[in-house]
Structure formats: structure tokens, C-alpha cells
Amino acid sequence: AARSSGEAVREYLPTMGQIFLRRFQLVTQFRQALETGQVKVHYQPKVALPSRQVLGVEALVRWRHPEFGKLDPDEFVPAVEAAGLVDALTGFVMDQSLQRVRKWLDRGLRISAAVNLSVRSLDDASFPERVAEALTRHGVPPELLTLELTESGVMADPQRALPVLRALHALGVVLAVDDFGTGYSSLAYLRQLPVDEVKIDKSFVLGMGTDLGDHAVVRSIVELGHSLGLTVVAEGVEDDLARDQLNAMGCDVAQGYLISRPLSESRLEAWLQARTT
Ligand code: C2E
Ligand code: CA
Ligand code: CA
Ligand code: CA
């Protein structure tokens, strides 16, 4: 039932004030948080289906804030983006990730890293150069770096995103469309974009075991992806049933709690050690 606006405002104002204050604090403290080690990269493994071979990891940022505690990216990345600070975040995550990939290469392991991009990076004509510079600086071949862009971000204005996407693709890095299925993509556009991989949004993968509609969406994305020559990745794989169904559909790569949660650097090393021995 509709409430009087006076009542709504009385309850709402303090909360809005708190949210704005917190956002303001997060944004003003972000650079220092990067420099002082409060911001860390966690890594979630991606495995091949059906072999379960570890192909790569996705870098997922975490902030251990002295006052607010552990913050998930959904709580601060949008504020960081809105404040124009996302370059610092992307640079940090890319450096950390490429450092890991290089260390693995030195041990004879070919494991790629996937970094999440903000759609704002696609407006920045100098972004591909910075990616190339980072790859050179860390001595990592481009095919071991995946850049993930959300479907909504790319499809909002594909023509605008295209020049930077093309330049990134020309470097030889792997381009992935994240959260696929949640937007309103024209399939024709997906064909025109220089992408290599689609990641099926976890909402469909989580629902697949109980919802015929979700199951059908996942199956059709796998088929569509393959018909366009793309690698198809499923995220949100939480149980054996989902993995077995994805396997039966021919999905290429699985990521999710069944395989592993996102892990700190040291816990990832222990996880890899246990898998490879
Ligand atoms: P995303 O790119 O879609 O990342 C996948 C999210 O699903 C992660 O949440 C991951 O922890 C979670 N997840 C993984 N496996 C499972 C599972 O089996 N079940 C369920 N229920 N969830 C699973 P997280 O780490 O909280 O990240 C949230 C979002 O924040 C990411 O969504 C991404 O869009 C953004 N993000 C994370 N790191 C960065 C970053 O370095 N830069 C930018 N621009 N965005 C980032
Ligand atoms: Ca992602
Ligand atoms: Ca996703
Ligand atoms: Ca997401």
C-alpha cells in the first residue's frame, strides 16, 4: 500500500545521508587504500570441462576497510567508477594478476588471468597501449590475459566501444563478454564484436537445476556461442548437477563454488599445489 510521502521521507533521509557519506569516504580513501595494502586481489579458478584442468583464474577485488570491514566489489566499484578512479583500480588488478601469471610461467604452468574492466575504459583510446605496456613490463604473452566486459556495458553503445575493442583484440588478449544473457543483446551485434568468449550469467546457471527456462537459456547460449566460434564459460557452478548438465551441453569452461571460491593469493597457491601434485 502507498504510504504518505511525509512518512517515507522521515524514514528515508537518514539512510540516504549515511549512504552518501559512506560513498564519499570510500571514494576519498580509495587511492590510499590501494597504496597501503587494504585492497587485495582474490582469484577464482576456471577449469576446462570435462577434463577439470585449471585454465585460468578470474581476479576479483576485495577491500578490507579499517572502519567498515570487508567490502565486496559491488559496494565500492560503482562509486570508484563514478568518481573517475577506475583506471587506478584496473591498473592495480592487472599488475597483480600479471605478476601471478609470470610466476606461474616461471614454474612451467600456463594459467591465464581474467581482469574485469569498467565500461569507462572503452572510452579511453589510450587504454590498449597501457595494456600492451603492462604485458611487456611483466613479460606475459597476451593470450594469457583475458579482459571481461559486461554485456550491458558493451551493448549500451557497441559502435562507441568498437575501436578500443578492436585495438585490444589486435594485441592478442582474450576478450570476454560477462554476465551474458542479462541484457538485451542483438545476436547480430555479438557477431560483429571482436570477442572470443561469452560468460553465461550465474543467475541462469544457479537456476538451471530447478528451472526449465534457465536450463533452456543456458543451452541456447552454449549453442549460440559455439556457432559463433566462441569459448563458452559458465559461472556460478555450485553443484555436481550443474556441472554435469553443462558438460552434457558441451560448455567449455566452468567457474564457481563447486570448483573453488575466490581465494587469496596464498590460499590459491595451496589450492593449485594440491591440484597439480
Ligand atoms: P562478476 O565479474 O560477474 O564476478 C563473479 C561474481 O560471482 C564474483 O562476485 C564471485 O565471487 C561470484 N561467484 C563466483 N562463483 C560463484 C558461485 O558459484 N555462486 C555464487 N552465488 N556466486 C559466485 P564478487 O567477487 O563479489 O564480484 C562482484 C562483481 O564486482 C563482479 O561480478 C565484477 O563485475 C565486479 N568486480 C570484481 N572485481 C572487479 C575489478 O577488479 N574491477 C571491476 N571493474 N569490477 C570488478
Ligand atoms: Ca567477471
Ligand atoms: Ca559475471
Ligand atoms: Ca556481475
mmCIF file of N, CA, C and O in Angstrom, residues 111-176:
data_model
loop_
_atom_site.group_PDB
_atom_site.id
_atom_site.type_symbol
_atom_site.label_atom_id
_atom_site.label_comp_id
_atom_site.label_asym_id
_atom_site.label_seq_id
_atom_site.Cartn_x
_atom_site.Cartn_y
_atom_site.Cartn_z
ATOM 1 N N ILE A 111 48.742 -20.614 -16.904
ATOM 2 C CA ILE A 111 47.436 -20.284 -16.327
ATOM 3 C C ILE A 111 47.165 -18.818 -16.648
ATOM 4 O O ILE A 111 48.008 -17.959 -16.400
ATOM 5 N N SER A 112 45.998 -18.556 -17.230
ATOM 6 C CA SER A 112 45.700 -17.179 -17.614
ATOM 7 C C SER A 112 44.996 -16.443 -16.480
ATOM 8 O O SER A 112 44.493 -17.058 -15.541
ATOM 9 N N ALA A 113 44.975 -15.121 -16.582
ATOM 10 C CA ALA A 113 44.253 -14.311 -15.605
ATOM 11 C C ALA A 113 43.205 -13.494 -16.332
ATOM 12 O O ALA A 113 43.456 -12.954 -17.418
ATOM 13 N N ALA A 114 42.012 -13.402 -15.735
ATOM 14 C CA ALA A 114 40.940 -12.589 -16.298
ATOM 15 C C ALA A 114 40.711 -11.391 -15.391
ATOM 16 O O ALA A 114 40.552 -11.531 -14.186
ATOM 17 N N VAL A 115 40.723 -10.202 -16.016
ATOM 18 C CA VAL A 115 40.539 -8.949 -15.282
ATOM 19 C C VAL A 115 39.216 -8.324 -15.731
ATOM 20 O O VAL A 115 38.926 -8.267 -16.931
ATOM 21 N N ASN A 116 38.421 -7.876 -14.766
ATOM 22 C CA ASN A 116 37.155 -7.202 -15.084
ATOM 23 C C ASN A 116 37.418 -5.749 -15.445
ATOM 24 O O ASN A 116 38.107 -5.038 -14.721
ATOM 25 N N LEU A 117 36.860 -5.314 -16.558
ATOM 26 C CA LEU A 117 37.023 -3.921 -16.975
ATOM 27 C C LEU A 117 35.768 -3.126 -16.677
ATOM 28 O O LEU A 117 34.662 -3.665 -16.689
ATOM 29 N N SER A 118 35.956 -1.867 -16.456
ATOM 30 C CA SER A 118 34.832 -0.942 -16.400
ATOM 31 C C SER A 118 34.544 -0.502 -17.827
ATOM 32 O O SER A 118 35.454 -0.341 -18.639
ATOM 33 N N VAL A 119 33.284 -0.286 -18.125
ATOM 34 C CA VAL A 119 32.927 0.151 -19.477
ATOM 35 C C VAL A 119 33.601 1.481 -19.806
ATOM 36 O O VAL A 119 33.854 1.801 -20.965
ATOM 37 N N ARG A 120 33.949 2.228 -18.764
ATOM 38 C CA ARG A 120 34.615 3.509 -18.983
ATOM 39 C C ARG A 120 35.967 3.366 -19.692
ATOM 40 O O ARG A 120 36.393 4.261 -20.407
ATOM 41 N N SER A 121 36.616 2.218 -19.488
ATOM 42 C CA SER A 121 37.904 2.007 -20.160
ATOM 43 C C SER A 121 37.742 1.972 -21.670
ATOM 44 O O SER A 121 38.690 2.232 -22.407
ATOM 45 N N LEU A 122 36.546 1.630 -22.128
ATOM 46 C CA LEU A 122 36.320 1.544 -23.572
ATOM 47 C C LEU A 122 36.183 2.914 -24.218
ATOM 48 O O LEU A 122 36.193 3.042 -25.434
ATOM 49 N N ASP A 123 36.050 3.947 -23.397
ATOM 50 C CA ASP A 123 36.012 5.313 -23.910
ATOM 51 C C ASP A 123 37.407 5.911 -24.007
ATOM 52 O O ASP A 123 37.572 7.032 -24.466
ATOM 53 N N ASP A 124 38.384 5.163 -23.518
ATOM 54 C CA ASP A 124 39.722 5.713 -23.346
ATOM 55 C C ASP A 124 40.638 5.141 -24.421
ATOM 56 O O ASP A 124 41.060 3.988 -24.347
ATOM 57 N N ALA A 125 40.938 5.957 -25.426
ATOM 58 C CA ALA A 125 41.714 5.480 -26.576
ATOM 59 C C ALA A 125 43.115 5.026 -26.183
ATOM 60 O O ALA A 125 43.749 4.265 -26.909
ATOM 61 N N SER A 126 43.615 5.475 -25.035
ATOM 62 C CA SER A 126 44.979 5.085 -24.643
ATOM 63 C C SER A 126 44.984 3.793 -23.819
ATOM 64 O O SER A 126 46.048 3.295 -23.460
ATOM 65 N N PHE A 127 43.798 3.247 -23.526
ATOM 66 C CA PHE A 127 43.755 2.050 -22.686
ATOM 67 C C PHE A 127 44.507 0.860 -23.305
ATOM 68 O O PHE A 127 45.303 0.211 -22.613
ATOM 69 N N PRO A 128 44.310 0.547 -24.598
ATOM 70 C CA PRO A 128 45.040 -0.593 -25.174
ATOM 71 C C PRO A 128 46.566 -0.461 -25.057
ATOM 72 O O PRO A 128 47.252 -1.457 -24.789
ATOM 73 N N GLU A 129 47.060 0.768 -25.209
ATOM 74 C CA GLU A 129 48.510 0.972 -25.047
ATOM 75 C C GLU A 129 48.968 0.614 -23.643
ATOM 76 O O GLU A 129 50.049 0.063 -23.450
ATOM 77 N N ARG A 130 48.149 0.974 -22.671
ATOM 78 C CA ARG A 130 48.529 0.679 -21.285
ATOM 79 C C ARG A 130 48.499 -0.826 -21.008
ATOM 80 O O ARG A 130 49.312 -1.347 -20.271
ATOM 81 N N VAL A 131 47.580 -1.521 -21.653
ATOM 82 C CA VAL A 131 47.538 -2.980 -21.510
ATOM 83 C C VAL A 131 48.800 -3.583 -22.134
ATOM 84 O O VAL A 131 49.457 -4.449 -21.542
ATOM 85 N N ALA A 132 49.147 -3.088 -23.335
ATOM 86 C CA ALA A 132 50.343 -3.602 -24.013
ATOM 87 C C ALA A 132 51.585 -3.367 -23.164
ATOM 88 O O ALA A 132 52.448 -4.249 -23.017
ATOM 89 N N GLU A 133 51.659 -2.182 -22.576
ATOM 90 C CA GLU A 133 52.808 -1.832 -21.740
ATOM 91 C C GLU A 133 52.890 -2.761 -20.524
ATOM 92 O O GLU A 133 53.958 -3.249 -20.167
ATOM 93 N N ALA A 134 51.751 -3.047 -19.912
ATOM 94 C CA ALA A 134 51.734 -3.922 -18.729
ATOM 95 C C ALA A 134 52.179 -5.341 -19.105
ATOM 96 O O ALA A 134 52.945 -5.980 -18.357
ATOM 97 N N LEU A 135 51.714 -5.834 -20.250
ATOM 98 C CA LEU A 135 52.115 -7.181 -20.692
ATOM 99 C C LEU A 135 53.627 -7.246 -20.894
ATOM 100 O O LEU A 135 54.287 -8.195 -20.472
ATOM 101 N N THR A 136 54.175 -6.213 -21.541
ATOM 102 C CA THR A 136 55.616 -6.180 -21.782
ATOM 103 C C THR A 136 56.380 -6.103 -20.469
ATOM 104 O O THR A 136 57.347 -6.843 -20.248
ATOM 105 N N ARG A 137 55.935 -5.200 -19.605
ATOM 106 C CA ARG A 137 56.622 -4.998 -18.329
ATOM 107 C C ARG A 137 56.677 -6.292 -17.516
ATOM 108 O O ARG A 137 57.666 -6.594 -16.869
ATOM 109 N N HIS A 138 55.598 -7.086 -17.558
ATOM 110 C CA HIS A 138 55.563 -8.318 -16.767
ATOM 111 C C HIS A 138 56.057 -9.528 -17.551
ATOM 112 O O HIS A 138 56.173 -10.616 -16.987
ATOM 113 N N GLY A 139 56.321 -9.351 -18.849
ATOM 114 C CA GLY A 139 56.789 -10.484 -19.643
ATOM 115 C C GLY A 139 55.742 -11.584 -19.772
ATOM 116 O O GLY A 139 56.047 -12.768 -19.651
ATOM 117 N N VAL A 140 54.497 -11.178 -20.018
ATOM 118 C CA VAL A 140 53.404 -12.153 -20.151
ATOM 119 C C VAL A 140 52.868 -12.109 -21.575
ATOM 120 O O VAL A 140 52.576 -11.032 -22.104
ATOM 121 N N PRO A 141 52.759 -13.267 -22.240
ATOM 122 C CA PRO A 141 52.174 -13.274 -23.593
ATOM 123 C C PRO A 141 50.692 -12.885 -23.536
ATOM 124 O O PRO A 141 49.998 -13.257 -22.591
ATOM 125 N N PRO A 142 50.224 -12.131 -24.550
ATOM 126 C CA PRO A 142 48.871 -11.572 -24.490
ATOM 127 C C PRO A 142 47.769 -12.617 -24.315
ATOM 128 O O PRO A 142 46.755 -12.339 -23.683
ATOM 129 N N GLU A 143 47.974 -13.813 -24.861
ATOM 130 C CA GLU A 143 46.889 -14.810 -24.792
ATOM 131 C C GLU A 143 46.654 -15.303 -23.365
ATOM 132 O O GLU A 143 45.665 -15.970 -23.097
ATOM 133 N N LEU A 144 47.547 -14.950 -22.439
ATOM 134 C CA LEU A 144 47.323 -15.328 -21.039
ATOM 135 C C LEU A 144 46.632 -14.217 -20.235
ATOM 136 O O LEU A 144 46.546 -14.299 -19.008
ATOM 137 N N LEU A 145 46.153 -13.197 -20.932
ATOM 138 C CA LEU A 145 45.333 -12.173 -20.271
ATOM 139 C C LEU A 145 43.955 -12.145 -20.927
ATOM 140 O O LEU A 145 43.833 -12.002 -22.146
ATOM 141 N N THR A 146 42.931 -12.312 -20.090
ATOM 142 C CA THR A 146 41.550 -12.161 -20.558
ATOM 143 C C THR A 146 40.991 -10.875 -19.972
ATOM 144 O O THR A 146 41.258 -10.555 -18.816
ATOM 145 N N LEU A 147 40.260 -10.118 -20.784
ATOM 146 C CA LEU A 147 39.597 -8.913 -20.289
ATOM 147 C C LEU A 147 38.093 -9.147 -20.375
ATOM 148 O O LEU A 147 37.570 -9.493 -21.443
ATOM 149 N N GLU A 148 37.412 -9.002 -19.237
ATOM 150 C CA GLU A 148 35.971 -9.258 -19.178
ATOM 151 C C GLU A 148 35.195 -7.942 -19.168
ATOM 152 O O GLU A 148 35.460 -7.059 -18.367
ATOM 153 N N LEU A 149 34.246 -7.868 -20.081
ATOM 154 C CA LEU A 149 33.374 -6.691 -20.177
ATOM 155 C C LEU A 149 31.946 -7.128 -20.022
ATOM 156 O O LEU A 149 31.555 -8.140 -20.587
ATOM 157 N N THR A 150 31.137 -6.376 -19.273
ATOM 158 C CA THR A 150 29.755 -6.828 -19.118
ATOM 159 C C THR A 150 28.975 -6.600 -20.403
ATOM 160 O O THR A 150 29.240 -5.660 -21.164
ATOM 161 N N GLU A 151 28.019 -7.497 -20.599
ATOM 162 C CA GLU A 151 27.161 -7.390 -21.770
ATOM 163 C C GLU A 151 26.489 -6.017 -21.819
ATOM 164 O O GLU A 151 26.477 -5.352 -22.854
ATOM 165 N N SER A 152 25.951 -5.578 -20.665
ATOM 166 C CA SER A 152 25.237 -4.295 -20.665
ATOM 167 C C SER A 152 26.176 -3.144 -21.020
ATOM 168 O O SER A 152 25.784 -2.209 -21.716
ATOM 169 N N GLY A 153 27.427 -3.231 -20.540
ATOM 170 C CA GLY A 153 28.396 -2.180 -20.833
ATOM 171 C C GLY A 153 28.711 -2.065 -22.310
ATOM 172 O O GLY A 153 28.689 -0.971 -22.887
ATOM 173 N N VAL A 154 28.976 -3.203 -22.936
ATOM 174 C CA VAL A 154 29.369 -3.180 -24.348
ATOM 175 C C VAL A 154 28.178 -2.844 -25.243
ATOM 176 O O VAL A 154 28.275 -2.058 -26.172
ATOM 177 N N MET A 155 27.033 -3.458 -24.921
ATOM 178 C CA MET A 155 25.894 -3.336 -25.806
ATOM 179 C C MET A 155 25.183 -1.987 -25.682
ATOM 180 O O MET A 155 24.377 -1.634 -26.531
ATOM 181 N N ALA A 156 25.465 -1.268 -24.594
ATOM 182 C CA ALA A 156 24.836 0.048 -24.434
ATOM 183 C C ALA A 156 25.157 0.907 -25.654
ATOM 184 O O ALA A 156 24.320 1.672 -26.119
ATOM 185 N N ASP A 157 26.361 0.770 -26.168
ATOM 186 C CA ASP A 157 26.766 1.570 -27.317
ATOM 187 C C ASP A 157 27.908 0.853 -28.048
ATOM 188 O O ASP A 157 29.064 1.241 -27.942
ATOM 189 N N PRO A 158 27.575 -0.200 -28.782
ATOM 190 C CA PRO A 158 28.610 -1.027 -29.409
ATOM 191 C C PRO A 158 29.516 -0.239 -30.357
ATOM 192 O O PRO A 158 30.722 -0.487 -30.417
ATOM 193 N N GLN A 159 28.932 0.721 -31.083
ATOM 194 C CA GLN A 159 29.750 1.474 -32.042
ATOM 195 C C GLN A 159 30.855 2.253 -31.337
ATOM 196 O O GLN A 159 31.964 2.378 -31.837
ATOM 197 N N ARG A 160 30.514 2.758 -30.157
ATOM 198 C CA ARG A 160 31.486 3.540 -29.405
ATOM 199 C C ARG A 160 32.584 2.648 -28.823
ATOM 200 O O ARG A 160 33.744 3.043 -28.740
ATOM 201 N N ALA A 161 32.193 1.427 -28.425
ATOM 202 C CA ALA A 161 33.159 0.520 -27.806
ATOM 203 C C ALA A 161 34.100 -0.115 -28.830
ATOM 204 O O ALA A 161 35.198 -0.554 -28.502
ATOM 205 N N LEU A 162 33.651 -0.123 -30.075
ATOM 206 C CA LEU A 162 34.341 -0.906 -31.106
ATOM 207 C C LEU A 162 35.816 -0.561 -31.324
ATOM 208 O O LEU A 162 36.647 -1.472 -31.381
ATOM 209 N N PRO A 163 36.205 0.715 -31.454
ATOM 210 C CA PRO A 163 37.620 1.000 -31.723
ATOM 211 C C PRO A 163 38.559 0.454 -30.644
ATOM 212 O O PRO A 163 39.585 -0.157 -30.966
ATOM 213 N N VAL A 164 38.191 0.633 -29.379
ATOM 214 C CA VAL A 164 39.061 0.142 -28.309
ATOM 215 C C VAL A 164 39.047 -1.389 -28.264
ATOM 216 O O VAL A 164 40.083 -2.020 -28.093
ATOM 217 N N LEU A 165 37.861 -1.985 -28.490
ATOM 218 C CA LEU A 165 37.793 -3.451 -28.534
ATOM 219 C C LEU A 165 38.692 -4.005 -29.633
ATOM 220 O O LEU A 165 39.409 -4.986 -29.441
ATOM 221 N N ARG A 166 38.653 -3.350 -30.802
ATOM 222 C CA ARG A 166 39.492 -3.816 -31.925
ATOM 223 C C ARG A 166 40.968 -3.714 -31.584
ATOM 224 O O ARG A 166 41.752 -4.626 -31.877
ATOM 225 N N ALA A 167 41.338 -2.586 -30.953
ATOM 226 C CA ALA A 167 42.757 -2.396 -30.604
ATOM 227 C C ALA A 167 43.197 -3.437 -29.579
ATOM 228 O O ALA A 167 44.304 -3.977 -29.654
ATOM 229 N N LEU A 168 42.328 -3.735 -28.616
ATOM 230 C CA LEU A 168 42.663 -4.750 -27.618
ATOM 231 C C LEU A 168 42.792 -6.116 -28.268
ATOM 232 O O LEU A 168 43.712 -6.885 -27.986
ATOM 233 N N HIS A 169 41.872 -6.407 -29.161
ATOM 234 C CA HIS A 169 41.887 -7.697 -29.843
ATOM 235 C C HIS A 169 43.152 -7.844 -30.676
ATOM 236 O O HIS A 169 43.749 -8.927 -30.744
ATOM 237 N N ALA A 170 43.573 -6.741 -31.296
ATOM 238 C CA ALA A 170 44.785 -6.770 -32.123
ATOM 239 C C ALA A 170 46.024 -7.086 -31.283
ATOM 240 O O ALA A 170 47.003 -7.625 -31.797
ATOM 241 N N LEU A 171 45.977 -6.754 -30.007
ATOM 242 C CA LEU A 171 47.114 -7.097 -29.136
ATOM 243 C C LEU A 171 47.226 -8.599 -28.929
ATOM 244 O O LEU A 171 48.282 -9.102 -28.554
ATOM 245 N N GLY A 172 46.104 -9.300 -29.092
ATOM 246 C CA GLY A 172 46.119 -10.742 -28.872
ATOM 247 C C GLY A 172 45.595 -11.162 -27.515
ATOM 248 O O GLY A 172 45.661 -12.338 -27.157
ATOM 249 N N VAL A 173 45.062 -10.213 -26.736
ATOM 250 C CA VAL A 173 44.441 -10.603 -25.467
ATOM 251 C C VAL A 173 43.068 -11.225 -25.773
ATOM 252 O O VAL A 173 42.514 -11.027 -26.849
ATOM 253 N N VAL A 174 42.564 -11.994 -24.826
ATOM 254 C CA VAL A 174 41.265 -12.657 -24.981
ATOM 255 C C VAL A 174 40.177 -11.722 -24.468
ATOM 256 O O VAL A 174 40.281 -11.196 -23.365
ATOM 257 N N LEU A 175 39.141 -11.490 -25.272
ATOM 258 C CA LEU A 175 38.046 -10.615 -24.845
ATOM 259 C C LEU A 175 36.811 -11.456 -24.528
ATOM 260 O O LEU A 175 36.387 -12.281 -25.337
ATOM 261 N N ALA A 176 36.255 -11.216 -23.340
ATOM 262 C CA ALA A 176 35.094 -11.987 -22.900
ATOM 263 C C ALA A 176 33.923 -11.057 -22.620
ATOM 264 O O ALA A 176 34.096 -9.966 -22.087
#
